[in-house]
CSV table of C-alpha atoms in Angstrom, one decimal:
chain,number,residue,atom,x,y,z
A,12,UNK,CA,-3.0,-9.2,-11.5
A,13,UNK,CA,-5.9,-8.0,-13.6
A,14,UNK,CA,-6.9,-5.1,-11.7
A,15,UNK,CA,-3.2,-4.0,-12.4
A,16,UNK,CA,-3.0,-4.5,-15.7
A,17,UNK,CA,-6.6,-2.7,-16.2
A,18,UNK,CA,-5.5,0.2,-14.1
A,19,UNK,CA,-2.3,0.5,-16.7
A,20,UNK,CA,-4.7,0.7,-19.6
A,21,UNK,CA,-5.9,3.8,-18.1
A,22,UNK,CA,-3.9,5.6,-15.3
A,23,UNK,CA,-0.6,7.0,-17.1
A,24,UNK,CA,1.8,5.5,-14.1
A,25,UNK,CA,0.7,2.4,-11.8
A,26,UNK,CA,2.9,0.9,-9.4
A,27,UNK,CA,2.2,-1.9,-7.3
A,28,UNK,CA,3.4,-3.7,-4.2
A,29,UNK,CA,2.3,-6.9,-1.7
A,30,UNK,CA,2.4,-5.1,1.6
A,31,UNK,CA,3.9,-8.5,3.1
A,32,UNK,CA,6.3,-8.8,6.1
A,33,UNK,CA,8.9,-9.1,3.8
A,34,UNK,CA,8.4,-5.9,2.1
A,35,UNK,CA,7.5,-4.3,5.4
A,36,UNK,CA,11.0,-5.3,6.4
A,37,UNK,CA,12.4,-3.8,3.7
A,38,UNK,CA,13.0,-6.6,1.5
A,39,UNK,CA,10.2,-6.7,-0.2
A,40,UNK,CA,9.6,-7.3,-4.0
A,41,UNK,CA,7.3,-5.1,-5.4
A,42,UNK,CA,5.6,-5.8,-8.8
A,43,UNK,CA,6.7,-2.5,-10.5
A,44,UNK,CA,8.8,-1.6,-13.8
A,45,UNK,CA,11.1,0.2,-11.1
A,46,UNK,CA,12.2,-3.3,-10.3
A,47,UNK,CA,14.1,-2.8,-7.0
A,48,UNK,CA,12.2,0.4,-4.8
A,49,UNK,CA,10.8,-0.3,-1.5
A,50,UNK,CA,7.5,0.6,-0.4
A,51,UNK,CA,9.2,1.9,2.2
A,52,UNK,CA,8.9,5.8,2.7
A,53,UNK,CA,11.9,8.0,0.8
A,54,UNK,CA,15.4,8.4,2.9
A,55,UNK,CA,18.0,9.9,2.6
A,56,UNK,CA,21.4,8.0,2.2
A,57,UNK,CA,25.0,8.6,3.2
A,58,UNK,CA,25.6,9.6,-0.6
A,59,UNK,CA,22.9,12.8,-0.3
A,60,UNK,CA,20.3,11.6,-2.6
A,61,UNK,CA,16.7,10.2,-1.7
A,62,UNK,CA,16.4,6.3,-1.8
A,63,UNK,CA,13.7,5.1,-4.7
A,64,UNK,CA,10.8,4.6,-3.1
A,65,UNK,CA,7.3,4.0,-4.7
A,66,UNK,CA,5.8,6.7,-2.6
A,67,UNK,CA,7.5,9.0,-4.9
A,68,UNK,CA,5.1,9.1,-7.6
A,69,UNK,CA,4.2,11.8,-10.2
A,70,UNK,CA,1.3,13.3,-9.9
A,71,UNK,CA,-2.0,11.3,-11.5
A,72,UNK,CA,-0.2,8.0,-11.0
A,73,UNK,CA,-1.4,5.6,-9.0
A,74,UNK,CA,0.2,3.1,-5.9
A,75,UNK,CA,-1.8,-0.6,-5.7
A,76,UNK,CA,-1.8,-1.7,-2.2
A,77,UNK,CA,-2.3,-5.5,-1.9
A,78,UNK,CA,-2.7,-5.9,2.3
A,79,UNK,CA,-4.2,-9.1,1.3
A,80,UNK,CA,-0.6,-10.8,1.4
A,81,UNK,CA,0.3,-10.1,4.9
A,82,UNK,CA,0.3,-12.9,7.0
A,83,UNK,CA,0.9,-13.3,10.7
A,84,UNK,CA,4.2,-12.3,11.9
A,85,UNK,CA,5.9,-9.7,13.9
A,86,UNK,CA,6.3,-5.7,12.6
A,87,UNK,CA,9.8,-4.7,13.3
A,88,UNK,CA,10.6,-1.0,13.3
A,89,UNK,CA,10.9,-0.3,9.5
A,90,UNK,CA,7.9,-2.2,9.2
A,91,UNK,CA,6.2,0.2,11.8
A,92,UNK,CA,7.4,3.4,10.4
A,93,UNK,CA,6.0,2.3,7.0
A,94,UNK,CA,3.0,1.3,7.8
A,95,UNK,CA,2.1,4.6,9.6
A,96,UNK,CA,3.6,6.6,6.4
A,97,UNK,CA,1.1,4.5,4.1
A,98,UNK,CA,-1.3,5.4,6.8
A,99,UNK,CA,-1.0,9.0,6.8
A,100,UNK,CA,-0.8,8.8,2.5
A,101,UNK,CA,-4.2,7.2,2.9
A,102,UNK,CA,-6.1,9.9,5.1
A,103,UNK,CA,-3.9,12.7,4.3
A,104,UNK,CA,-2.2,12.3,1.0
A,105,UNK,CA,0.9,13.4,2.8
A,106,UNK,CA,4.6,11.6,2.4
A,107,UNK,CA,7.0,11.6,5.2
A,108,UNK,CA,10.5,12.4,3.7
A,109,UNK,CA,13.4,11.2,6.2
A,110,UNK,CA,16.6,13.4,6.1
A,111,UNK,CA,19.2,14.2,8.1
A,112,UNK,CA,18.6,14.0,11.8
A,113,UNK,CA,15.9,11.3,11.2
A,114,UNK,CA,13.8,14.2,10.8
A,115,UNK,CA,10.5,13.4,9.0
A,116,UNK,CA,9.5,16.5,6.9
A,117,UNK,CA,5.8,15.8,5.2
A,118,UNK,CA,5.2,16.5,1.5
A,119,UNK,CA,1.8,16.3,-0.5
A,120,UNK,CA,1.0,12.7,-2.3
A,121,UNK,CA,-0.7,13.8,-5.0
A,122,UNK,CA,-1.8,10.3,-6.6
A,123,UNK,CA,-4.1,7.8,-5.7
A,124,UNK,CA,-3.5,4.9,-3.6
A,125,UNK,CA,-6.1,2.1,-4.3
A,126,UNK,CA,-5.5,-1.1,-1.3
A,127,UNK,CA,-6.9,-4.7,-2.2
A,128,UNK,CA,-7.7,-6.5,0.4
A,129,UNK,CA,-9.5,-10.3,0.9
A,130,UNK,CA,-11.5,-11.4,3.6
A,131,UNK,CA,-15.2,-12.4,4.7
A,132,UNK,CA,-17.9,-10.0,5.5
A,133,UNK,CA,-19.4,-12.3,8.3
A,134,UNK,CA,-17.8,-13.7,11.4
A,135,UNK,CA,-18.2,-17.2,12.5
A,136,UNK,CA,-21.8,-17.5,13.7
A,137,UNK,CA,-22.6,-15.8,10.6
A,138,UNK,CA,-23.2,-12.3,11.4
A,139,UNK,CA,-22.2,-9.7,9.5
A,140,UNK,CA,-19.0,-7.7,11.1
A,141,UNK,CA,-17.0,-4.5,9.8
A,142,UNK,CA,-13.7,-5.9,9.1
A,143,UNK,CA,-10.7,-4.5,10.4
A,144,UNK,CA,-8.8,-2.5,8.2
A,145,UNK,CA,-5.2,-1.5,7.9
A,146,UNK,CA,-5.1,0.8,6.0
A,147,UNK,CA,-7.8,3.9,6.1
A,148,UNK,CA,-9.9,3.9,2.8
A,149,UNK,CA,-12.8,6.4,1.8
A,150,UNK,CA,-14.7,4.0,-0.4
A,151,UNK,CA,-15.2,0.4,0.0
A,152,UNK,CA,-16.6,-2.5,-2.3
A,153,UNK,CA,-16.5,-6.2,-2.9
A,154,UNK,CA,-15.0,-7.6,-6.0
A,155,UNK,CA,-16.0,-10.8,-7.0
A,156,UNK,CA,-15.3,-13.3,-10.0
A,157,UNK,CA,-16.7,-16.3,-11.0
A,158,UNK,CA,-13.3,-18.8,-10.3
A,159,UNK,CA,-13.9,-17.2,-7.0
A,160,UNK,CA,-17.4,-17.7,-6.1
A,161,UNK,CA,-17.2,-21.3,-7.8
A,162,UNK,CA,-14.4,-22.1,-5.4
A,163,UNK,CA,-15.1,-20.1,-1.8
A,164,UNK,CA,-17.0,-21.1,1.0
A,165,UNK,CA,-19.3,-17.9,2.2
């Protein structure tokens, strides 16, 4: 919640969604102004317009990922299409656009996309281990606070 409200003090457009298996359903809740968009990639509907989606930023803005609230559970196949579209934002800053025909035609995402995650660095005998990641990232760091280190077991 504070990295979002920081990242609104200085990016002019941040939206933000738990990338949960209720979201990745298509029911998910995300914590944006835009109140009721799925993280879902855009569609087209019966009507002829595009579905709000937050992939469909302006340029400059920013989408905050948090993979840190999936749990375990089954993907079903919305779940699985948008998962590989946030993939393919994340490496190649391209947005699959569905329209008629379920064709998916790719456009440029030109915004950032910043994905929180939490887990441990070390694996139960205590050796360090890259952790597995959803989502592809080009930079990775650890955030820490003190409420955290005061109450975690590392």
């Amino acid at each position: 919640a504070r990295l979002d409200a920081t990242l609104r003090q200085i990016i002019p457009m941040v939206a933000s969604a738990d990338l949960s298996l209720r979201a990745l359903a298509g029911g998910g809740s995300p914590s944006t102004p835009a109140g009721g968009m799925s993280i879902s990639s855009p569609v087209k509907t019966s009507e002829g317009r595009l579905a709000p989606s937050l992939m469909q930023l302006p340029k400059g803005a920013a989408l905050l990922i948090n993979q840190g609230s999936l749990g375990e559970g089954r993907v079903g196949e919305h779940g699985h299409r948008t998962l590989v579209a946030l993939s393919g934002l994340t490496k190649n800053h391209t947005v699959p656009y569905r329209f008629d025909g379920m064709m998916d035609y790719q456009f440029e995402g030109d915004y950032r996309v910043i994905v929180i995650s939490q887990g441990s660095s070390k694996n139960s005998q205590g050796a360090n281990t890259r952790g597995e990641k959803l989502l592809g990232c080009t930079m990775q760091f650890k955030l820490s606070s003190p409420e955290y280190e005061a109450h975690s077991d590392h």
